[in-house]
Tab-separated table of C-alpha atoms in Angstrom:
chain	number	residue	atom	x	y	z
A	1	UNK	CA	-52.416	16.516	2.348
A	2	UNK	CA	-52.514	13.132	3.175
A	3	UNK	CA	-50.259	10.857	5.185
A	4	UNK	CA	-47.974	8.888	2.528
A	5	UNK	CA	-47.505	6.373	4.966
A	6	UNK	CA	-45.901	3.502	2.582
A	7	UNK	CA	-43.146	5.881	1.898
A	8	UNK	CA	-42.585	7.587	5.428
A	9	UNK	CA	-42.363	3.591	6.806
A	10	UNK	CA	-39.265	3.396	4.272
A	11	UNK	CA	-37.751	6.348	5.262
A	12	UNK	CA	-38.328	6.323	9.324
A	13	UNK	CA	-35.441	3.261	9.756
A	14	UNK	CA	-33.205	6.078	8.542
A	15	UNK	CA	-34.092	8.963	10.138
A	16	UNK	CA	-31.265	10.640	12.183
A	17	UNK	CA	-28.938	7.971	10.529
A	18	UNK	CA	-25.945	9.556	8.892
A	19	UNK	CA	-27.359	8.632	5.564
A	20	UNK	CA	-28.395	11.507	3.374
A	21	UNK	CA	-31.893	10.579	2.472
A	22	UNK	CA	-32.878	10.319	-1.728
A	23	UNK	CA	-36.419	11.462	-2.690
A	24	UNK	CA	-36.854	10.724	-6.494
A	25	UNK	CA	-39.843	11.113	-8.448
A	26	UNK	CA	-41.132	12.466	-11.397
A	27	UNK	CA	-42.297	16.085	-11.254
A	28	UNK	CA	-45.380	16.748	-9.043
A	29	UNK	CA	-45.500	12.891	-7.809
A	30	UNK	CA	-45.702	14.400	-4.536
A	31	UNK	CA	-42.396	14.303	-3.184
A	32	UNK	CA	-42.644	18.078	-1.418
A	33	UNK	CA	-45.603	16.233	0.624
A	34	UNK	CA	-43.252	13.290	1.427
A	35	UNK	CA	-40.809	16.116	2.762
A	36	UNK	CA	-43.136	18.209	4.560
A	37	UNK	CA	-44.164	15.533	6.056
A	38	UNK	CA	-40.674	14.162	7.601
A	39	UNK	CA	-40.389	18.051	8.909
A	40	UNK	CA	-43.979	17.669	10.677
A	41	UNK	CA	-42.691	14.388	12.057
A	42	UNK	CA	-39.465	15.929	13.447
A	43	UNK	CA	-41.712	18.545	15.012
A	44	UNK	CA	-43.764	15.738	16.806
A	45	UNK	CA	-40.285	14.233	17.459
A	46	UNK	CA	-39.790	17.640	19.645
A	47	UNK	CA	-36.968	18.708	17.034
A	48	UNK	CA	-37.428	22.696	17.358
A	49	UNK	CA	-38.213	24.697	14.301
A	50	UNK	CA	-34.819	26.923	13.672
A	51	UNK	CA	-33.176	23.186	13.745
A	52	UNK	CA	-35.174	22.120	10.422
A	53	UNK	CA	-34.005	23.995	7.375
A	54	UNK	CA	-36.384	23.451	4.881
A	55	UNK	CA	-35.234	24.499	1.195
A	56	UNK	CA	-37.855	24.571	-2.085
A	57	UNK	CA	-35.059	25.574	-5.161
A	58	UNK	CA	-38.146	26.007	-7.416
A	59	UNK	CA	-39.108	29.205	-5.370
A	60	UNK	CA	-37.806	32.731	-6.312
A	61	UNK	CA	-37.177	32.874	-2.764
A	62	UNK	CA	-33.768	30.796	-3.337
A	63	UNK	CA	-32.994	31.582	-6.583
A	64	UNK	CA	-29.662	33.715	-5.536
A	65	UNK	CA	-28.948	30.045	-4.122
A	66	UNK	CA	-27.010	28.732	-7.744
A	67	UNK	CA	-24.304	26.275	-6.794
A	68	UNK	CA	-22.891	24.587	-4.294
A	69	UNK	CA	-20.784	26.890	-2.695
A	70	UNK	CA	-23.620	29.483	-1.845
A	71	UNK	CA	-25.758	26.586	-0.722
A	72	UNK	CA	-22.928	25.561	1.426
A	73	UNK	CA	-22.195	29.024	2.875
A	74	UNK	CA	-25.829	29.247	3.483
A	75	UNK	CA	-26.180	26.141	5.411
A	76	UNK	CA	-22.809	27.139	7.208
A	77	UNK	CA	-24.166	29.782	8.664
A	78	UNK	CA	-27.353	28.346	9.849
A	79	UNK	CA	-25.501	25.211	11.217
A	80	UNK	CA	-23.226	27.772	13.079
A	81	UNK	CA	-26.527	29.725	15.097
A	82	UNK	CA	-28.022	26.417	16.301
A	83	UNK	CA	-27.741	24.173	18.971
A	84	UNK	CA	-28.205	20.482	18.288
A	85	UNK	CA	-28.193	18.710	14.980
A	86	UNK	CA	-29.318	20.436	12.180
A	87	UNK	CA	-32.487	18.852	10.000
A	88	UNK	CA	-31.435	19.680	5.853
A	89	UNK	CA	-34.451	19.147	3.577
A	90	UNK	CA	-33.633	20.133	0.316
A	91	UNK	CA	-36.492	19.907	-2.204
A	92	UNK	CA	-35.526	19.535	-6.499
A	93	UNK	CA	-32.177	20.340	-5.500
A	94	UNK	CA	-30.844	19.661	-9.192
A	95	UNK	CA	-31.754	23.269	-9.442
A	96	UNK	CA	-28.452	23.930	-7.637
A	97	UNK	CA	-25.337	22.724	-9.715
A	98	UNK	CA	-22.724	20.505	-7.923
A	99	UNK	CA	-24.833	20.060	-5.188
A	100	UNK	CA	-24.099	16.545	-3.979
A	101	UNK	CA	-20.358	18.339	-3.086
A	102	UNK	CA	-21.683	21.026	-0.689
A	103	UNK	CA	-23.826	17.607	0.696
A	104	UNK	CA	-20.868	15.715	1.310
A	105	UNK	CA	-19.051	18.103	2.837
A	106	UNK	CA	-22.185	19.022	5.192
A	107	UNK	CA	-21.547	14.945	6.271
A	108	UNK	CA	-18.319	15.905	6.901
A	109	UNK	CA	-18.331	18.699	8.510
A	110	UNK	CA	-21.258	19.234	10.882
A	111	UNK	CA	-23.717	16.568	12.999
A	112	UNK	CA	-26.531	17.114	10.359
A	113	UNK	CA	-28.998	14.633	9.526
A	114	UNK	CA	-30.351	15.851	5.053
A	115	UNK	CA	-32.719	14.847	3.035
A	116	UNK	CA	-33.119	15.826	-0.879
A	117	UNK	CA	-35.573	15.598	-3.698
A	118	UNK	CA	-35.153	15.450	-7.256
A	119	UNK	CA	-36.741	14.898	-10.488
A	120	UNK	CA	-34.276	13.346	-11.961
A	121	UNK	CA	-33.301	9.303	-11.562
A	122	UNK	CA	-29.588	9.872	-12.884
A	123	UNK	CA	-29.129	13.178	-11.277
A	124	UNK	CA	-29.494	11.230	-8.218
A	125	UNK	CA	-27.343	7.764	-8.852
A	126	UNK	CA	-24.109	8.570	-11.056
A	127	UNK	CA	-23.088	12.091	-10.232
A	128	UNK	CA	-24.110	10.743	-6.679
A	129	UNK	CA	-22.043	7.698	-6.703
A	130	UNK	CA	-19.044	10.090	-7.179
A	131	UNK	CA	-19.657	12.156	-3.858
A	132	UNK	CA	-21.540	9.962	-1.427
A	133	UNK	CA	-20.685	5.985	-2.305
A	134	UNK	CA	-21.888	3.819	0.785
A	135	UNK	CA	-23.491	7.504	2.448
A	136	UNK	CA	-26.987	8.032	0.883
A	137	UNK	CA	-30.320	5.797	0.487
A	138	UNK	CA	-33.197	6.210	-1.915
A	139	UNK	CA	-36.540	6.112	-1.987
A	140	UNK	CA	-38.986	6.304	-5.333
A	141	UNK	CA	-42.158	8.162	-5.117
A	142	UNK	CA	-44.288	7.376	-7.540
A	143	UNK	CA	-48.133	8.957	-7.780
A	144	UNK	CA	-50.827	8.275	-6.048
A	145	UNK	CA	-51.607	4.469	-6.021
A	146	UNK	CA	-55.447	3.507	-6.153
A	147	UNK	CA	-54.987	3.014	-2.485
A	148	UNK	CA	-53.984	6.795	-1.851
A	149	UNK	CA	-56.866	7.612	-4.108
A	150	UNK	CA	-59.496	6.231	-2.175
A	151	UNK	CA	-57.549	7.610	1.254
A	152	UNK	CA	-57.380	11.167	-0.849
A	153	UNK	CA	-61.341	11.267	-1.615
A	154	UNK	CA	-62.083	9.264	2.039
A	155	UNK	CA	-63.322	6.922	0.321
A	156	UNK	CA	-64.001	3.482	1.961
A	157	UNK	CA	-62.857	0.210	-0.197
A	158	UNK	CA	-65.903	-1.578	1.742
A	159	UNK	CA	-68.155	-1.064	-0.498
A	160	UNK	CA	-67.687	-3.542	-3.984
A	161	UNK	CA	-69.423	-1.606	-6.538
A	162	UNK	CA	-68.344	1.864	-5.295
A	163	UNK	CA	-65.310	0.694	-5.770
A	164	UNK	CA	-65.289	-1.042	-9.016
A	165	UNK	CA	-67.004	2.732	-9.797
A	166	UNK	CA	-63.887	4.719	-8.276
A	167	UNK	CA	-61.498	2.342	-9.923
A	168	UNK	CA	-63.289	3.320	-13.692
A	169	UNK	CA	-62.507	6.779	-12.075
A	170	UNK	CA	-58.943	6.483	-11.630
A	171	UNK	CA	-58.067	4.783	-14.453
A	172	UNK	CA	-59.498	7.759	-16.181
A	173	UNK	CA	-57.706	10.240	-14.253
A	174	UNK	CA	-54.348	8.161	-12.923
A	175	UNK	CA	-52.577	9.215	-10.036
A	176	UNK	CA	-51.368	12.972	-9.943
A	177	UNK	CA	-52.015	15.212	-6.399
A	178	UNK	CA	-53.027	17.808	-8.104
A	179	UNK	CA	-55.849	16.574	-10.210
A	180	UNK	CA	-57.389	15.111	-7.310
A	181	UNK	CA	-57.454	18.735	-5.298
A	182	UNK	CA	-60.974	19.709	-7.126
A	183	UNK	CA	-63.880	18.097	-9.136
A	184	UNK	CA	-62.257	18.382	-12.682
A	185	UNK	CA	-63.093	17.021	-16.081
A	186	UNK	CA	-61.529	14.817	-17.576
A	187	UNK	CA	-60.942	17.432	-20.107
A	188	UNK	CA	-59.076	19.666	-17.348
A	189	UNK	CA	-57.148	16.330	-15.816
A	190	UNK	CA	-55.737	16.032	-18.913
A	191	UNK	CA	-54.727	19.612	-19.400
A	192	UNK	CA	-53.709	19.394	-15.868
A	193	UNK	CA	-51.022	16.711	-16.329
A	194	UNK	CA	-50.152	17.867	-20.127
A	195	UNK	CA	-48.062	21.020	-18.521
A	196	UNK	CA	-46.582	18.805	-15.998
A	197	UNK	CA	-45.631	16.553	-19.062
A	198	UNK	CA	-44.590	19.650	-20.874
A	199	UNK	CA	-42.671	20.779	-17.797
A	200	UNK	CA	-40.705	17.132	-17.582
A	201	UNK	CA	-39.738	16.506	-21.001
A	202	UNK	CA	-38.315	20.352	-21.307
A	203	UNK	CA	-36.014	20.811	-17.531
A	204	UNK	CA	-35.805	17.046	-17.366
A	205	UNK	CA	-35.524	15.692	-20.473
A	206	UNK	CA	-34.310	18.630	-23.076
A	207	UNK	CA	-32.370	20.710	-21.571
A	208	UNK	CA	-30.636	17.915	-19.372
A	209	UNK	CA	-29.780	16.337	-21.836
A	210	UNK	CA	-29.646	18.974	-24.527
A	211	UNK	CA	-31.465	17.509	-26.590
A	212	UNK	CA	-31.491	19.042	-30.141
A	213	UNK	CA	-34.154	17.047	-32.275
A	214	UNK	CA	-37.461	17.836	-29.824
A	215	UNK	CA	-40.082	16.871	-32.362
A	216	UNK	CA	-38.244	13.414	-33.078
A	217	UNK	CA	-38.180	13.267	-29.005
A	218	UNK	CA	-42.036	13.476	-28.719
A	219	UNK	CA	-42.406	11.138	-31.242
A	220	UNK	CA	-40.506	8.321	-30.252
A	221	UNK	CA	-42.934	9.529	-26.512
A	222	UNK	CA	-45.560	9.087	-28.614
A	223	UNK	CA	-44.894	5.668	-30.577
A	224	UNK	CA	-43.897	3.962	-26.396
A	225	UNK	CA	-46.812	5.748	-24.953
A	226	UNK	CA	-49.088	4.150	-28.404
A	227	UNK	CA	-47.393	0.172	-27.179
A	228	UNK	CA	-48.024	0.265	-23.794
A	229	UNK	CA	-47.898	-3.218	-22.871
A	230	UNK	CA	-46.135	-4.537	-25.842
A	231	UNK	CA	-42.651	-5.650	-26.246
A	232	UNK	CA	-40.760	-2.965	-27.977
A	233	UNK	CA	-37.208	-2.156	-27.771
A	234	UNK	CA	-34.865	0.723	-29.445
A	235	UNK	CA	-34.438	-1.531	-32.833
A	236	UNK	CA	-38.452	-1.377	-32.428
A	237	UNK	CA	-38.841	1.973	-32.308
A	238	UNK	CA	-36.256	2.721	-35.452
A	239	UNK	CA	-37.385	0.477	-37.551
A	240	UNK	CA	-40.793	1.896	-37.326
A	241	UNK	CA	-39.723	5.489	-38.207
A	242	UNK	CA	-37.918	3.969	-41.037
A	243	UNK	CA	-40.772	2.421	-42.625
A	244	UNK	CA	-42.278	5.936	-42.505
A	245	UNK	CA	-39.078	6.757	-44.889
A	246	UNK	CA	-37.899	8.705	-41.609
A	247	UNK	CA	-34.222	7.577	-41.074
A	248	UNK	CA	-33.238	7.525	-37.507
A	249	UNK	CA	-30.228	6.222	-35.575
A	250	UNK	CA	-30.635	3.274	-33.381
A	251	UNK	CA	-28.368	5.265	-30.785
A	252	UNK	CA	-30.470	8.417	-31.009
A	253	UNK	CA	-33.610	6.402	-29.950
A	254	UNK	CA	-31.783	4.625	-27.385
A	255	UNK	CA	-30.606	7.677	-26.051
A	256	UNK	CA	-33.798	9.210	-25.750
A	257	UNK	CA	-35.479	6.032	-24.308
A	258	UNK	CA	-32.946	6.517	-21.728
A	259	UNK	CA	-33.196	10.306	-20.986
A	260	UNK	CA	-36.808	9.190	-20.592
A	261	UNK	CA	-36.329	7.078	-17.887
A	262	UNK	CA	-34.362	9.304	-16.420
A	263	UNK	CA	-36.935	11.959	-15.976
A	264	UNK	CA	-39.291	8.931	-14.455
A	265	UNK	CA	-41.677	9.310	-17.727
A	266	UNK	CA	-41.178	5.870	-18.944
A	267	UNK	CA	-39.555	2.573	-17.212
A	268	UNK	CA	-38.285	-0.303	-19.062
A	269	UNK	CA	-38.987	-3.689	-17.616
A	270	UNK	CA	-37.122	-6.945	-18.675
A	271	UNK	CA	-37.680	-10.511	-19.226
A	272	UNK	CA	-37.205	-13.344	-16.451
A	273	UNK	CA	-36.438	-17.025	-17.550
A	274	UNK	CA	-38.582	-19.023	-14.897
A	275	UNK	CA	-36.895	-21.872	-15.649
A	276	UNK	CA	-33.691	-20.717	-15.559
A	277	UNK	CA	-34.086	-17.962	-13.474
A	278	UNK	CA	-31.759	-15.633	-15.623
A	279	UNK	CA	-32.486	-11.941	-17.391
A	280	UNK	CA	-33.158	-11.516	-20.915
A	281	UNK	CA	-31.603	-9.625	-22.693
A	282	UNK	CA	-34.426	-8.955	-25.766
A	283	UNK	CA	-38.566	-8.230	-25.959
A	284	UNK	CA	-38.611	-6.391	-22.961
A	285	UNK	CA	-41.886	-3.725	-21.913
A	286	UNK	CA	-41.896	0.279	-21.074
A	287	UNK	CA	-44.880	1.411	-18.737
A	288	UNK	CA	-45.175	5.188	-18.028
A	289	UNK	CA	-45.238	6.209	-14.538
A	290	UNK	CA	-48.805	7.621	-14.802
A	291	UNK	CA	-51.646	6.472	-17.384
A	292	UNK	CA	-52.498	10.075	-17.372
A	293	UNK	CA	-49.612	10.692	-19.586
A	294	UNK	CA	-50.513	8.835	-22.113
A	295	UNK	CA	-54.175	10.624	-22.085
A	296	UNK	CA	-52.722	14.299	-21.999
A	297	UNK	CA	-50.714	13.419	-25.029
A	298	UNK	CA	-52.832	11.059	-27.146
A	299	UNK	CA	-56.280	11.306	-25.641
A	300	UNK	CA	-58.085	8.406	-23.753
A	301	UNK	CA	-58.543	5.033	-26.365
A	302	UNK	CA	-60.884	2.240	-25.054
A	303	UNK	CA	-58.517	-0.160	-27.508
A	304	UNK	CA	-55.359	0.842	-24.583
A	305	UNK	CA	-57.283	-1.091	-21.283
A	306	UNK	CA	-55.485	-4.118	-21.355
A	307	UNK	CA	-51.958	-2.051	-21.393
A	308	UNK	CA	-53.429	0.400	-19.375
A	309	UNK	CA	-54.528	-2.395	-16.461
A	310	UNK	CA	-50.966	-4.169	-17.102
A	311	UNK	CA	-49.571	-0.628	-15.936
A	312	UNK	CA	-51.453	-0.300	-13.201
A	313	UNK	CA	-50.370	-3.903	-11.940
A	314	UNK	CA	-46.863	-3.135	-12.155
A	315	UNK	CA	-46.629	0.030	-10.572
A	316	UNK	CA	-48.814	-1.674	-7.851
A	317	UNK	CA	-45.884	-4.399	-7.751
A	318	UNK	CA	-42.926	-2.138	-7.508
A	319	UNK	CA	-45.005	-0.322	-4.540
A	320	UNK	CA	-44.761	-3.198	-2.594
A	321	UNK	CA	-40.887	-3.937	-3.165
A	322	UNK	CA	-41.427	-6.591	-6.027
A	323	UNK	CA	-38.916	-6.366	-8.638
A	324	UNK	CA	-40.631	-6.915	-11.142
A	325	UNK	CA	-40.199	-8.687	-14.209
A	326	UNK	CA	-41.462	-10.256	-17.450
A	327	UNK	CA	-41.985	-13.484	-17.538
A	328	UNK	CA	-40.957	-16.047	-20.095
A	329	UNK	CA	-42.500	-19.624	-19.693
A	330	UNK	CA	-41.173	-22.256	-22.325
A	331	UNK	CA	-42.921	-20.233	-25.255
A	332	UNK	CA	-45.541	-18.571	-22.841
A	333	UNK	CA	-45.444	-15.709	-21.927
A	334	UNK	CA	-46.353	-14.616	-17.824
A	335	UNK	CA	-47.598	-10.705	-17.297
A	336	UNK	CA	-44.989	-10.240	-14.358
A	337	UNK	CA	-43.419	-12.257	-12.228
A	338	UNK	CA	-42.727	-10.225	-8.790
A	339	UNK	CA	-39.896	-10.970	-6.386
A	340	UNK	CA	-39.300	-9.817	-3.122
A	341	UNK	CA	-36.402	-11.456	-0.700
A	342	UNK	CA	-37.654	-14.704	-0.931
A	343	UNK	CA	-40.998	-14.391	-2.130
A	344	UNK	CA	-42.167	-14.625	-5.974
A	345	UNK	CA	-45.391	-13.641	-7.046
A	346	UNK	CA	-47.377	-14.527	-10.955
A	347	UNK	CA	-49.655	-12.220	-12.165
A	348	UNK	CA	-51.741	-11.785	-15.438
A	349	UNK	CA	-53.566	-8.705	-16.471
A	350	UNK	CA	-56.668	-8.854	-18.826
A	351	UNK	CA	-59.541	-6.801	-19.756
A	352	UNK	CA	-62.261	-9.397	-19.603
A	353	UNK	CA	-62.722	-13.148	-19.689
A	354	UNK	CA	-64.763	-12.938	-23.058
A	355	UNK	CA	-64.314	-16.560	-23.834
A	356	UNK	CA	-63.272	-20.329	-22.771
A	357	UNK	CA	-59.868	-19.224	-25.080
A	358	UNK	CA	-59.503	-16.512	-22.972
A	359	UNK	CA	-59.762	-18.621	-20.047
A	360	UNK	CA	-57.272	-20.827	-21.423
A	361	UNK	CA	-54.828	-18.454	-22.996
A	362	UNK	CA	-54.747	-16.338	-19.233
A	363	UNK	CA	-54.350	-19.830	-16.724
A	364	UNK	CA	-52.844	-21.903	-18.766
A	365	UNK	CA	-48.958	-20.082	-18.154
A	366	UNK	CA	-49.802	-19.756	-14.709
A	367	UNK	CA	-50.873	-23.592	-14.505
A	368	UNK	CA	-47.561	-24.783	-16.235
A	369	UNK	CA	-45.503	-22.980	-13.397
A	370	UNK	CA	-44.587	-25.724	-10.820
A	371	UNK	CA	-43.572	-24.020	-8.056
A	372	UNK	CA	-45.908	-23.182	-5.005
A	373	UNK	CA	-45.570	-19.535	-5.004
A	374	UNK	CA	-49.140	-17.396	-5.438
A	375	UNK	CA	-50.256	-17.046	-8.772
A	376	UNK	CA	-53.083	-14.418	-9.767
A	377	UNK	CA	-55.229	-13.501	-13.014
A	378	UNK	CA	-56.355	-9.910	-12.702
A	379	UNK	CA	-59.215	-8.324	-14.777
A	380	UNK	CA	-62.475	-6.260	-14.622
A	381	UNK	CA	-64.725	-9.321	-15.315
A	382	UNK	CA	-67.424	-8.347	-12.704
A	383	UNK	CA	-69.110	-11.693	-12.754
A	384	UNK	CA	-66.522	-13.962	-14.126
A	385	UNK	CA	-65.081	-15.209	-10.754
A	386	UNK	CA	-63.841	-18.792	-10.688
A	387	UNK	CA	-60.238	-19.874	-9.295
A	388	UNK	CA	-58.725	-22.649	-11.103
A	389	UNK	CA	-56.098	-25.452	-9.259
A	390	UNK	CA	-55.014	-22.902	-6.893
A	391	UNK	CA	-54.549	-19.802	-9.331
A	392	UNK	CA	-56.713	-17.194	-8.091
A	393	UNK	CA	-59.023	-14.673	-10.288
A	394	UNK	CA	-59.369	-11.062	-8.862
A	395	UNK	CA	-60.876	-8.241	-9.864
A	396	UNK	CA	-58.518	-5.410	-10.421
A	397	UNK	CA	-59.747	-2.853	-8.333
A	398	UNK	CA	-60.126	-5.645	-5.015
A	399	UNK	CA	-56.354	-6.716	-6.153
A	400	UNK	CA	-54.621	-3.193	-5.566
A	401	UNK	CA	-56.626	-2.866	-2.712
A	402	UNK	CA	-55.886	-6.268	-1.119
A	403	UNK	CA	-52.758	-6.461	1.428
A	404	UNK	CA	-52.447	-10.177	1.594
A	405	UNK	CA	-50.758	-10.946	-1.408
C-alpha cells in the first residue's frame, strides 16, 4: 500500500470538519486505500480504535446491512457505547439504498465526523444534493498516475532512460492497483482489468441504470474507446451505427454516454474559445479513465499512441486541479488548455516529431496564443528536443513527472 499523498493533502483541510467527506472513483481505483489510510492517520492522530467505524458494503460481513435504517440503527448503537466523536468510514456505500438519509441524520444527530466511497459519480451529486446541500465535499480518485507507478515499483525518476523504459511500461499496463501487485503479462493485465470492466458496466452501468439493450451498450463502449482522442459526440456515435443500417436513437446513445460517465468509464471534455474565453457547445473529446480499458476490450493497437498519450496528459491535468479543456484557436485547434484559479496552462500531445510539418502543425497554435501563460508540446521524440520562442518541448514521461509546471 502506498501513501496516496495527492489525495490525503485534499482531504486533511477537512478532516474533523462537519463535512461528510466524498470518495468517488471508478471501481478498484483505489479508493479503500485512500480510506484505510485516513483511519491509519486518525490512529497516529491518537483517535482510539472503537472510535473509527470502518464499513466495506461489498463484504458478506455487512450484507444484513440493506438500507438506511439498519445502517442507521447500527451506527446508533455504536455512537451510543463511545466516548468522543465517532470516525464513520463507509466504503461503496451505494450498496446500501437511501443511504445519504441515515448520513444526514448522523450530522444531525451525533458529533461524528464520516467519510464515504462510491463508484458511482451521480450516486454521489444528485441524490446527494437532496440530503446534504452545503454539508459534504468531494474528492475524485482516479488510478494510479505515472507518478504513483514509479512510487509503487520504488522506482527512482532519476534515471532518463529507465524512465522513458517504465513509461513504455505503463502505457502498456495503465494505472490499476491491482495489476501492479505481481509481475503479470500483459496478457493477464488485460484479463485483470477486463473483470473490473465487466464488473463496472454490469452494478454501475446496467443495472443502475437498467439498462435493457447491453450489446448496443458495449458497442457504443467500443466505437468511444476506438476515437480516443477524436471529437465525437452522441450525433457521432448514431450516425455511425446508422451507416451500418443499425438504427439507433440519438437519446439512447446519449443516455448511455452519460450512464458511462457516471460509472467513471468515460469523461467528456469540452471546447474552450481562447479568444473569447467561452464553452462550446459542439466537437467535444471522451478519454477513459484508464488506457487499460481500452486494451482489455479491444486489445493494444500501435495506430491508438497519439490518443493514448493525449489521455494520459489529461488525466495528468485534472490531477493537478486543471480544468481542463479543449482548445479552439481561430481555426486551430490546442490539445488542452488547463486552468487553475488564475493560472492557464497549453499543452499539445504527439507521438513523434517525424517532420518540419509536424513541427509546424504542433507550435504553430501554441505560437499564435498571445498571452504569457506556459505553453508545452509533449511527445516521445527521444532526441527531438528544441524549444521554440518560449514554448517548451518535453518528453512525456519527464512531463508527468515534472512538478514545476
Amino acid at each position: 500500500m502506498i501513501a496516496r499523498e495527492l489525495y490525503m493533502k485534499q482531504i486533511r483541510p477537512f478532516m474533523n470538519r462537519p463535512f461528510v467527506k466524498v470518495i468517488a472513483g471508478i471501481r478498484r481505483c483505489g479508493k479503500s486505500v485512500v480510506l484505510q489510510l485516513i483511519a491509519d492517520e486518525l490512529e497516529h492522530q491518537g483517535v482510539a480504535v472503537e472510535r473509527i467505524v470502518y464499513m466495506n458494503f461489498e463484504s458478506f460481513e455487512w450484507m444484513d446491512i440493506a438500507d438506511a435504517k439498519a445502517l442507521y440503527r447500527y451506527i446508533k448503537d455504536r455512537v451510543e457505547k463511545t466516548e468522543g466523536r465517532v470516525y464513520i468510514l463507509l466504503d461503496e456505500i451505494q450498496e446500501v439504498k437511501d443511504w445519504e438519509k441515515a448520513v444526514n441524520s448522523f450530522l444531525v444527530d451525533w458529533d461524528v465526523d464520516v467519510y464515504v466511497t462510491g463508484s458511482n459519480s451521480r450516486l454521489l451529486s444528485s441524490e446527494l444534493s437532496t440530503y446534504l446541500a452545503g454539508r459534504y465535499v468531494s474528492f475524485h480518485i482516479m488510478p494510479l498516475s505515472f507518478n504513483e507507478y514509479l512510487l509503487f515499483h520504488g522506482i527512482e525518476s532519476e534515471n532518463k532512460e529507465n524512465l522513458r523504459e517504465e513509461f513504455r511500461k505503463y502505457l502498456r499496463m495503465g494505472g490499476f492497483p491491482a495489476v501492479h501487485t505481481a509481475n503479470y503479462s500483459y496478457d493477464a493485465v488485460y484479463k485483470l482489468v477486463y473483470d473490473i470492466y465487466s464488473s463496472v458496466i454490469l452494478r454501475d452501468t446496467v443495472q443502475r441504470h437498467s439498462i435493457r439493450n447491453v450489446e448496443l451498450l458495449e458497442r457504443v463502449v467500443r466505437f468511444v474507446f476506438d476515437n480516443i482522442g477524436n471529437r465525437l459526440n452522441a450525433k457521432n456515435i448514431a450516425d455511425y451505427f446508422k451507416s451500418q443500417q443499425r438504427r439507433v436513437d440519438i437519446n439512447t446513445v446519449y443516455n448511455y454516454l452519460e450512464a458511462l460517465q457516471g460509472a467513471f468509464i468515460i469523461r467528456r471534455v469540452p471546447r474552450y474559445d481562447i479568444k473569447g474565453k467561452d464553452l462550446l457547445q459542439t466537437n467535444e473529446k471522451y478519454f477513459v479513465s484508464d488506457l487499460s480499458l481500452i486494451y482489455a476490450v479491444m486489445g493494444y493497437k500501435d495506430r491508438m499512441i497519439s490518443g493514448a498519450l493525449e489521455n494520459l496528459v489529461y488525466w495528468e491535468m485534472r490531477r493537478r486541479g486543471y480544468d481542463t479543456y479543449i482548445g479552439k484557436q481561430d481555426t486551430r485547434e490546442v490539445d488542452f488548455v488547463g486552468i487553475r484559479r488564475d493560472e492557464k496552462i497549453y499543452v499539445q500531445v504527439t507521438y513523434r516529431m517525424e517532420s518540419d510539418a509536424t513541427v509546424e502543425r504542433e507550435f504553430a497554435p501554441l505560437l499564435a496564443i498571445s498571452d504569457h501563460y506556459p505553453k508545452y508540446v509533449v511527445s516521445m521524440d527521444d532526441v527531438w528536443q528544441d524549444n521554440i520562442e518560449g514554448v517548451r518541448h518535453w518528453h512525456i514521461a519527464d512531463f508527468l513527472t515534472n512538478e514545476n509546471w
